[in-house]
Short mmCIF file of N, CA and C in Angstrom, two decimals:
data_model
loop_
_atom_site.label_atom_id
_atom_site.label_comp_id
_atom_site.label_asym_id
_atom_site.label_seq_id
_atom_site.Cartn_x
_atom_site.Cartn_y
_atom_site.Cartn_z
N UNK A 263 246.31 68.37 -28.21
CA UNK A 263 247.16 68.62 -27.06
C UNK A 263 246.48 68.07 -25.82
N UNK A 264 247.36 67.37 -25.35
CA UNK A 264 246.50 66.95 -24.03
C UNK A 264 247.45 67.90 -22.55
N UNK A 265 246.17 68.08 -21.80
CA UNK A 265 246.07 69.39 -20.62
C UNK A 265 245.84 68.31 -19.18
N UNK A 266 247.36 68.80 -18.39
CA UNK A 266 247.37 67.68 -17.29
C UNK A 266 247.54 68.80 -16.35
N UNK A 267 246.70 68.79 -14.90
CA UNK A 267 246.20 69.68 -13.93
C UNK A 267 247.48 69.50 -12.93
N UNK A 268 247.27 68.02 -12.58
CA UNK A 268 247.48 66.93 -11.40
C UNK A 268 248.21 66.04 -11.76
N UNK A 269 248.67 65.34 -10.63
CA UNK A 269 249.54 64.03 -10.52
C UNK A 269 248.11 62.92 -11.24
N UNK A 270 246.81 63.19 -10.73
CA UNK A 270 245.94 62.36 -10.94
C UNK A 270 245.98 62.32 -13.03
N UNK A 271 245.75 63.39 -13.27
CA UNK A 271 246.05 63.46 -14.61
C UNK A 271 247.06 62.63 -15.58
N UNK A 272 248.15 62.89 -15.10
CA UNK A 272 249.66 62.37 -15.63
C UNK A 272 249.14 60.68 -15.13
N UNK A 273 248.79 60.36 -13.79
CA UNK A 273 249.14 59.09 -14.18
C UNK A 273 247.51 58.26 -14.99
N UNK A 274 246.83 58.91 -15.16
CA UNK A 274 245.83 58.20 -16.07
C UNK A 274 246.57 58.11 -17.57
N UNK A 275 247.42 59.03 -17.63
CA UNK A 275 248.20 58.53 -18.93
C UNK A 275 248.84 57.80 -19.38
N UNK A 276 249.32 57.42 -18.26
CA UNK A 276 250.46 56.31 -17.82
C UNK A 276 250.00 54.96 -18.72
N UNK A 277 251.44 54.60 -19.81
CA UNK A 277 251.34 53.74 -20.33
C UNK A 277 250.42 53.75 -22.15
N UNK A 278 250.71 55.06 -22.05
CA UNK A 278 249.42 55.53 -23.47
C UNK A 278 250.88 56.67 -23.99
N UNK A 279 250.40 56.55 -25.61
CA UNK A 279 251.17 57.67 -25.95
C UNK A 279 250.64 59.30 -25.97
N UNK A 280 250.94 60.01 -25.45
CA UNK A 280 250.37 61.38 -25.05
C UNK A 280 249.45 62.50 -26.07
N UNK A 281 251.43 61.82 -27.18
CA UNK A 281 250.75 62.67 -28.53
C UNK A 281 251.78 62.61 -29.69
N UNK A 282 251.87 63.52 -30.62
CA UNK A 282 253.22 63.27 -31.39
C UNK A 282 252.80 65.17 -31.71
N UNK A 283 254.57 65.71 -31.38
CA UNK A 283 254.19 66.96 -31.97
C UNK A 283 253.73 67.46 -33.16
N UNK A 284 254.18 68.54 -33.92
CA UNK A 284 254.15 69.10 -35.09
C UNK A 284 255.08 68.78 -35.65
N UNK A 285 255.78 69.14 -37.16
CA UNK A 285 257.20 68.59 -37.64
C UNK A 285 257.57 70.20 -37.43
N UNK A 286 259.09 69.73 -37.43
CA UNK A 286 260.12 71.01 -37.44
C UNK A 286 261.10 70.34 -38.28
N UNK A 287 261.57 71.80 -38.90
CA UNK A 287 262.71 71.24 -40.18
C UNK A 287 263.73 72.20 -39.43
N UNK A 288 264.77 70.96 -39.59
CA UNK A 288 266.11 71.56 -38.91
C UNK A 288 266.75 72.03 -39.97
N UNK A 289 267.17 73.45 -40.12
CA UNK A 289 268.05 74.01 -41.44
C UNK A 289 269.51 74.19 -40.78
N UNK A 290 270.54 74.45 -42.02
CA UNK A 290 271.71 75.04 -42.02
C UNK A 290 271.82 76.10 -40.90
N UNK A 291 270.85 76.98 -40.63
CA UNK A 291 271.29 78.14 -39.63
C UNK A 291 271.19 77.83 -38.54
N UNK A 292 270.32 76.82 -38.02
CA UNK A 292 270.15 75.96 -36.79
C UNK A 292 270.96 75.10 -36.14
N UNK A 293 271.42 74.42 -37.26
CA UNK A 293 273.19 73.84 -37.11
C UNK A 293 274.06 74.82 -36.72
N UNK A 294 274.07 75.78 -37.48
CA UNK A 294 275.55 76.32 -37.56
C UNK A 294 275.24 77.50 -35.72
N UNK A 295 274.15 78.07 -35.51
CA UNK A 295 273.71 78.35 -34.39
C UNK A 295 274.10 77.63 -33.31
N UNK A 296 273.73 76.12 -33.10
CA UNK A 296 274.26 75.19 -32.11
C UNK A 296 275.45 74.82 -32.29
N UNK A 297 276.15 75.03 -33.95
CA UNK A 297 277.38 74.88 -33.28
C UNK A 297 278.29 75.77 -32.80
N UNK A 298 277.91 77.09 -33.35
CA UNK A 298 278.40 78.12 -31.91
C UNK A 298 278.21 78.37 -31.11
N UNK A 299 276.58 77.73 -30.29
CA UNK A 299 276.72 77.44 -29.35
C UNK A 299 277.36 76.54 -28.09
N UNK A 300 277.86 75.81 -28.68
CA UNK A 300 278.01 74.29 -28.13
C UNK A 300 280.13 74.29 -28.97
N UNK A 301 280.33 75.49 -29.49
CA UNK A 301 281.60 75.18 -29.83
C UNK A 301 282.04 74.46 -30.53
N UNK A 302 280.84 73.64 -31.11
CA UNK A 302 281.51 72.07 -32.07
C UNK A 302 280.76 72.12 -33.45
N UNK A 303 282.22 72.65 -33.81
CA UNK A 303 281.88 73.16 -35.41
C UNK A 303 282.76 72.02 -35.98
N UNK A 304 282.36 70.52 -35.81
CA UNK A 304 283.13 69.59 -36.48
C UNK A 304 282.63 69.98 -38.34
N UNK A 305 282.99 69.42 -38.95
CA UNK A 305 282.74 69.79 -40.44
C UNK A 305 281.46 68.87 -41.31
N UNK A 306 281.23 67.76 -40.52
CA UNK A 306 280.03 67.55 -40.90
C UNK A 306 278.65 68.06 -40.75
N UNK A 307 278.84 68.71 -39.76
CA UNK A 307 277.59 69.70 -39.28
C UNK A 307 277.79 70.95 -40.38
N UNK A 308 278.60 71.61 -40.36
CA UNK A 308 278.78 72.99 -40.91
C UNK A 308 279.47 73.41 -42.34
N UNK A 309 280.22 72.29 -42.59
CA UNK A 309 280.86 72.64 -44.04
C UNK A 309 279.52 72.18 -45.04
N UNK A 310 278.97 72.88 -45.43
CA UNK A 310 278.38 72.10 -46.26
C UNK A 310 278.90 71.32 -47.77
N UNK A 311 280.08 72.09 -48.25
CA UNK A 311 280.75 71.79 -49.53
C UNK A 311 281.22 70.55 -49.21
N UNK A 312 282.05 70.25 -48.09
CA UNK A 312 283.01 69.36 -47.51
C UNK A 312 281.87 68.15 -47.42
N UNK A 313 280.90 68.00 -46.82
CA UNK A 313 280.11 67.70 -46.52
C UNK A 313 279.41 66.41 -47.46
N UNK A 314 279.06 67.36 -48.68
CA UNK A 314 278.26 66.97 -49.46
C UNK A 314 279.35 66.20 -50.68
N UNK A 315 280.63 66.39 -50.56
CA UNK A 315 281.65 65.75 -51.16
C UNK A 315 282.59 64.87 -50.84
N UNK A 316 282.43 64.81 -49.45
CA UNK A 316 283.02 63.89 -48.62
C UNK A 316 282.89 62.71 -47.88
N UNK A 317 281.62 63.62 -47.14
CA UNK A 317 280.79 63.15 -46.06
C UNK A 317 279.36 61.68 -46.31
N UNK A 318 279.73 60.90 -45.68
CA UNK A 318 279.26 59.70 -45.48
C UNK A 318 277.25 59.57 -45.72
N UNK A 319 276.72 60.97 -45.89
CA UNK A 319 276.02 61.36 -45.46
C UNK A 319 274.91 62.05 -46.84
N UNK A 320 276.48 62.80 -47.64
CA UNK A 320 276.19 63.52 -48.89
C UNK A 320 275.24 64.88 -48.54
N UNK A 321 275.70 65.20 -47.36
CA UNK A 321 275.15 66.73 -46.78
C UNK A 321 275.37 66.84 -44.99
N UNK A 322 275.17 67.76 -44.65
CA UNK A 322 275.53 67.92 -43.00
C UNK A 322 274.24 67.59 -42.51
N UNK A 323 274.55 67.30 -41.34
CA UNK A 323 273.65 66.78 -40.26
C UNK A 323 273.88 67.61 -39.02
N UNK A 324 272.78 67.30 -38.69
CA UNK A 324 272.24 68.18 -37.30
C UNK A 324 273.20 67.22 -36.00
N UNK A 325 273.76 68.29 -34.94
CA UNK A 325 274.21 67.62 -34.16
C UNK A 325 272.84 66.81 -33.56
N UNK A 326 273.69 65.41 -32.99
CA UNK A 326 273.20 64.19 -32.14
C UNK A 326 272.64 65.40 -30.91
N UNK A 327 273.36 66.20 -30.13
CA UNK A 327 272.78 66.96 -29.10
C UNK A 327 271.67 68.26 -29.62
N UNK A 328 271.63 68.39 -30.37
CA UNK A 328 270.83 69.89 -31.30
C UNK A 328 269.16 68.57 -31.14
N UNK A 329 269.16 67.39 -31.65
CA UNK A 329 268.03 66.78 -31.60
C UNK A 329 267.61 66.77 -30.38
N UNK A 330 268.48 66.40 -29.48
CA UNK A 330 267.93 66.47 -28.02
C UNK A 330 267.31 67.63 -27.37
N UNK A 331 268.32 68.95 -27.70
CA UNK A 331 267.90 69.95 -26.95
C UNK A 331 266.55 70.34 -27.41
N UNK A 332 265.66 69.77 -28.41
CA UNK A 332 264.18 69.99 -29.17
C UNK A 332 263.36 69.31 -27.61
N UNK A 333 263.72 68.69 -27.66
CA UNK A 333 263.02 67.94 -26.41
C UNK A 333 261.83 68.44 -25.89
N UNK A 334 262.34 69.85 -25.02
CA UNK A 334 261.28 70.37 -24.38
C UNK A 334 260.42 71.55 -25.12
N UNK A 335 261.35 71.84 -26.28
CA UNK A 335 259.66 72.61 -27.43
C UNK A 335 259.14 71.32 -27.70
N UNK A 336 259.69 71.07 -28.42
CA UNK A 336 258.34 69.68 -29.09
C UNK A 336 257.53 69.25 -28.05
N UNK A 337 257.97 69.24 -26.89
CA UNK A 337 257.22 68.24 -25.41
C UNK A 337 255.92 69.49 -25.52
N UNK A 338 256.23 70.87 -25.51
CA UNK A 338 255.61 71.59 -25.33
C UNK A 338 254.11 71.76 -26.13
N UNK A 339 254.21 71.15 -27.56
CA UNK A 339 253.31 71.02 -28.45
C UNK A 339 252.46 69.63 -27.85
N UNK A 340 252.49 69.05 -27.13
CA UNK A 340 252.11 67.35 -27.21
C UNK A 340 251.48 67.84 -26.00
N UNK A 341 251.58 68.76 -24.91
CA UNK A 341 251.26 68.38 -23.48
C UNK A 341 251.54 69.92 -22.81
N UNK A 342 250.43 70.08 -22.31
CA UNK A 342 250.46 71.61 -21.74
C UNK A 342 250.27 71.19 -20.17
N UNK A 343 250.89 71.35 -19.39
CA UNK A 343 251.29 71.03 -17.78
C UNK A 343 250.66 72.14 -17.01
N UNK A 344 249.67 72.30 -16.61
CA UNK A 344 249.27 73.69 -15.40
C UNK A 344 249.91 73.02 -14.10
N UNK A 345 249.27 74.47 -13.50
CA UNK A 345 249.32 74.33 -11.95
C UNK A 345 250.81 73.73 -11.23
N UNK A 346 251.76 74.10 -12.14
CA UNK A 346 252.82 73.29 -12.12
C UNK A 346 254.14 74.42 -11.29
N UNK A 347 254.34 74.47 -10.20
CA UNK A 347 255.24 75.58 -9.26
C UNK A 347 256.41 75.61 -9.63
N UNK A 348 257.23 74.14 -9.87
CA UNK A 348 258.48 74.20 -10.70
C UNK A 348 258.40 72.84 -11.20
N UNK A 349 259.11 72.95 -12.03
CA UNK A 349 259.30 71.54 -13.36
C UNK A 349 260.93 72.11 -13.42
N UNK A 350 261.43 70.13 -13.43
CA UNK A 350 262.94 69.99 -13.60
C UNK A 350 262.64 69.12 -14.72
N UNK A 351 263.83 69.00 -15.22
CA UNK A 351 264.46 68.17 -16.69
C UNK A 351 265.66 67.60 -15.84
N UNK A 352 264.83 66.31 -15.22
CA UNK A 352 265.63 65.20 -14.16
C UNK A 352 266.79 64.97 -14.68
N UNK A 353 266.27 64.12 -16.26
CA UNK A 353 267.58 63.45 -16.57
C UNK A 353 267.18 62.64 -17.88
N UNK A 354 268.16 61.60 -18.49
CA UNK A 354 267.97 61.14 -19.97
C UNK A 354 268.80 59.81 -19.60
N UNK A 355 268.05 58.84 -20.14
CA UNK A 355 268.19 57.28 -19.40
C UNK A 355 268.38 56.83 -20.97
N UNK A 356 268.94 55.60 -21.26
CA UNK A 356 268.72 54.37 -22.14
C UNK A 356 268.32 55.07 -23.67
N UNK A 357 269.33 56.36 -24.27
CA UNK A 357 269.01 57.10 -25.22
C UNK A 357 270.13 56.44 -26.48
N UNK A 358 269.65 56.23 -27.69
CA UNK A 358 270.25 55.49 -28.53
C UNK A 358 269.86 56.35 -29.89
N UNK A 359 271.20 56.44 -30.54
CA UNK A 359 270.78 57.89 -31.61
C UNK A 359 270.54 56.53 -33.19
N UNK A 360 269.22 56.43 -33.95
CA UNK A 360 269.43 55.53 -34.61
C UNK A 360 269.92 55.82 -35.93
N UNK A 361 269.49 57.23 -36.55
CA UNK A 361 270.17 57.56 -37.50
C UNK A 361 270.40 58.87 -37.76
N UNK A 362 270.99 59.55 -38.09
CA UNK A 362 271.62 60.90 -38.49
C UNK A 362 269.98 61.53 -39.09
N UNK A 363 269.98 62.94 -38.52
CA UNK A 363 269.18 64.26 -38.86
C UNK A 363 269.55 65.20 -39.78
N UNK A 364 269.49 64.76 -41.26
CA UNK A 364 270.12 65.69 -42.49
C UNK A 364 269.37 66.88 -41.98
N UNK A 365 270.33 67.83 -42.59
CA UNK A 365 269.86 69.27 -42.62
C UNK A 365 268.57 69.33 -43.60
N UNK A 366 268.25 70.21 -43.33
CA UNK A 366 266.54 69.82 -43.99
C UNK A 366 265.29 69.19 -43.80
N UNK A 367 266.07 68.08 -42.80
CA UNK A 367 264.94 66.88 -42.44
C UNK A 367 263.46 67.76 -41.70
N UNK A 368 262.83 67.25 -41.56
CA UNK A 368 261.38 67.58 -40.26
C UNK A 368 261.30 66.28 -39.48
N UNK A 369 261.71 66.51 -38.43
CA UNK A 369 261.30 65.65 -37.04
C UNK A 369 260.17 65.87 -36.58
N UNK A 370 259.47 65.26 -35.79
CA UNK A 370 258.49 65.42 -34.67
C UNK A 370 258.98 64.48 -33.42
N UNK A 371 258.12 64.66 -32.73
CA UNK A 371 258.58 64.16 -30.92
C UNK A 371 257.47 63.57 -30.87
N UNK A 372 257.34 62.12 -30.95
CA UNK A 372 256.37 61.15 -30.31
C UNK A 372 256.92 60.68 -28.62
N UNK A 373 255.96 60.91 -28.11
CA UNK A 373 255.89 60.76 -26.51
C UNK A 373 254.72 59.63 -25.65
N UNK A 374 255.74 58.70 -25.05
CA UNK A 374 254.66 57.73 -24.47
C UNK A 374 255.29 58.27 -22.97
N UNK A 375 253.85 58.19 -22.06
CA UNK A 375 253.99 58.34 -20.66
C UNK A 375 254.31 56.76 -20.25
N UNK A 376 255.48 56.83 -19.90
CA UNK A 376 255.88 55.10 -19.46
C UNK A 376 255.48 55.15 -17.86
N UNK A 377 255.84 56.28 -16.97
CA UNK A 377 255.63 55.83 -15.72
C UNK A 377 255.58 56.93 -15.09
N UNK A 378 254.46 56.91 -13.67
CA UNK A 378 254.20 58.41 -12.96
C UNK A 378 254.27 58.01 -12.06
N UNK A 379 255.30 58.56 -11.05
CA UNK A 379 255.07 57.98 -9.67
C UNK A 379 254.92 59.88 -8.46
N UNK A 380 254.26 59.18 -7.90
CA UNK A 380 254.32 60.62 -6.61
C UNK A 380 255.45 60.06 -5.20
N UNK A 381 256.83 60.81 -5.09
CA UNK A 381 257.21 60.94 -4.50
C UNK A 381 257.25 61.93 -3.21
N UNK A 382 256.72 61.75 -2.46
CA UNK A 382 256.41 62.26 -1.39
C UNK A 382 255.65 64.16 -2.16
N UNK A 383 255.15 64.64 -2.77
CA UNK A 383 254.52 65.76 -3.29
C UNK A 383 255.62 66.03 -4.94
N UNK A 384 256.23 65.33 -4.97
CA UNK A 384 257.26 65.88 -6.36
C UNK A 384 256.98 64.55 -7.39
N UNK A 385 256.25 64.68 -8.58
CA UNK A 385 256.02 63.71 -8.98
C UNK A 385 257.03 63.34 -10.33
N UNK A 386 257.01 62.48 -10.47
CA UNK A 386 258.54 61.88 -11.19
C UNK A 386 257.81 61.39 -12.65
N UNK A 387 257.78 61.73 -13.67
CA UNK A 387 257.38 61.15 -15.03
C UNK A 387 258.32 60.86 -16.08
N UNK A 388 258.59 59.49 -16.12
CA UNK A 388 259.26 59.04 -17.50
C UNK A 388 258.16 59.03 -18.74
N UNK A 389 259.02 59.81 -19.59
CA UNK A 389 258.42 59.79 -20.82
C UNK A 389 259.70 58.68 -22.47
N UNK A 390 259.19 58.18 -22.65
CA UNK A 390 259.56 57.53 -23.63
C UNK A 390 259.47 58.34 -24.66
N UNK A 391 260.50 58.85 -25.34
CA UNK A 391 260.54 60.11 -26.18
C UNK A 391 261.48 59.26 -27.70
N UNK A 392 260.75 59.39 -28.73
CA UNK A 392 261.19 59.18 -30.22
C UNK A 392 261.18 60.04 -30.68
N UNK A 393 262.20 60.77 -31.62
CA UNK A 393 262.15 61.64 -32.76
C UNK A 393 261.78 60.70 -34.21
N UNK A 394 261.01 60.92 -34.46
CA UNK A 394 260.93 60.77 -35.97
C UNK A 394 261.39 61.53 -36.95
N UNK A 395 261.82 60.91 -38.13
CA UNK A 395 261.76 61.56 -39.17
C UNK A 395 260.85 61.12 -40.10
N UNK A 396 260.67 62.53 -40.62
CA UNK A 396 259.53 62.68 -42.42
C UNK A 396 260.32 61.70 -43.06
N UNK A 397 259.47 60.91 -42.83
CA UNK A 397 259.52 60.03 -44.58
C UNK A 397 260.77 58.67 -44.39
N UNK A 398 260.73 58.77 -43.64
CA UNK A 398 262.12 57.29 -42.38
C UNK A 398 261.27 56.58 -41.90
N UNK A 399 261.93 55.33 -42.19
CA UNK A 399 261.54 54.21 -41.15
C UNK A 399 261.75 54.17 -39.51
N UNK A 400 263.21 54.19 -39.88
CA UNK A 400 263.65 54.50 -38.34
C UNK A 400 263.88 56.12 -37.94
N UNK A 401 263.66 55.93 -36.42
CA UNK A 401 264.03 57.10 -36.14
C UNK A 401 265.13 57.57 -35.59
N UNK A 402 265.22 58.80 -35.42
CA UNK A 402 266.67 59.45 -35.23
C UNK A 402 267.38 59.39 -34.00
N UNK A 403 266.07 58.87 -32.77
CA UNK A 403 266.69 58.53 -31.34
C UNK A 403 265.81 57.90 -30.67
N UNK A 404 265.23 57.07 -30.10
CA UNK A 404 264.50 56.72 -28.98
C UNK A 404 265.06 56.52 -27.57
N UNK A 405 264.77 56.85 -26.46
CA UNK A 405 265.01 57.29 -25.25
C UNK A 405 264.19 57.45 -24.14
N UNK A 406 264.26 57.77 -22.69
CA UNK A 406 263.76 58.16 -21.77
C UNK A 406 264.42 59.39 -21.23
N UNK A 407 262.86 60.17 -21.34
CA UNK A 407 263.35 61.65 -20.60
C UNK A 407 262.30 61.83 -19.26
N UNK A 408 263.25 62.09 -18.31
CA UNK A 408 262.53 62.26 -17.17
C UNK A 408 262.46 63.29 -16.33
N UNK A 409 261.17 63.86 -15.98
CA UNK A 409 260.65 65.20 -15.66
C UNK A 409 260.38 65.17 -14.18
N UNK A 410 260.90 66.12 -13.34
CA UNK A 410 259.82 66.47 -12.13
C UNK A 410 258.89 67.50 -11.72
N UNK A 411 257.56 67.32 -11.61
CA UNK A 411 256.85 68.56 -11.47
C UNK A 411 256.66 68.16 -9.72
N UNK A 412 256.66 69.83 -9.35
CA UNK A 412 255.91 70.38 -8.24
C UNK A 412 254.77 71.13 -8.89
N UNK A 413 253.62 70.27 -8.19
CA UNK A 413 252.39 71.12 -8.20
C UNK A 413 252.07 71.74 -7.16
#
């Protein structure tokens, strides 16, 4: 885990990958959880019968947004932020989903610090964020997620 104090910290990282989390296995109850959360109980996520007999896939998949919302646990395993007064979740730039997250799968969150800038005391960090999957070539999204800390 790498431990960032300061703006000085974050940007010595700048341009290095930070870390790659732990794996997490996305199950059936995790799906079916986000999709009552999120209301979108389309049938590839949640039927599993339908699913596995129908479906393009030959089992349900984790919503495209259920991978995202991992974001900031997994970030959490890779990079412990002190001294930090408030932290925003800016925004999500140039995000491209490359292949479907079967139920079952284990992801991790590989994270490159692409860029740190200090805006007048609020410092702005793009992180280049990949989900991997166990045992895939490609991964399930690569993207930019961008953070603001007040220290």
């Amino acid at each position: 885990m790498v431990i960032i104090n300061n703006f000085e910290d974050y940007k010595r990282l700048e341009g290095t990958v930070a870390g790659t989390s732990s794996w997490h296995t996305i199950d059936q109850v995790q799906i079916n959880r986000f999709a009552d959360a999120t209301l979108d109980h389309q049938w590839i996520h949640v039927d599993e019968k339908r699913a596995e007999e129908q479906g393009p896939y030959r089992s349900t998949i984790a919503h495209g947004y259920l991978t995202l919302s991992l974001i900031p646990y997994l970030w959490k395993q890779i990079a412990e932020v002190r001294n930090v007064k408030m932290e925003i979740n800016y925004g999500i730039e140039n995000f491209r989903f490359g292949v479907p997250v079967k139920v079952n799968n284990q992801v991790c969150l590989q994270a490159k610090i692409k860029c740190v800038n200090n805006l007048k005391g609020t410092v702005k960090v793009t992180v280049e964020a990949k989900l991997l999957i166990r045992d895939q070539l490609k991964p399930a999204y690569t993207g930019d997620v961008i953070f603001l800390y007040h220290f």
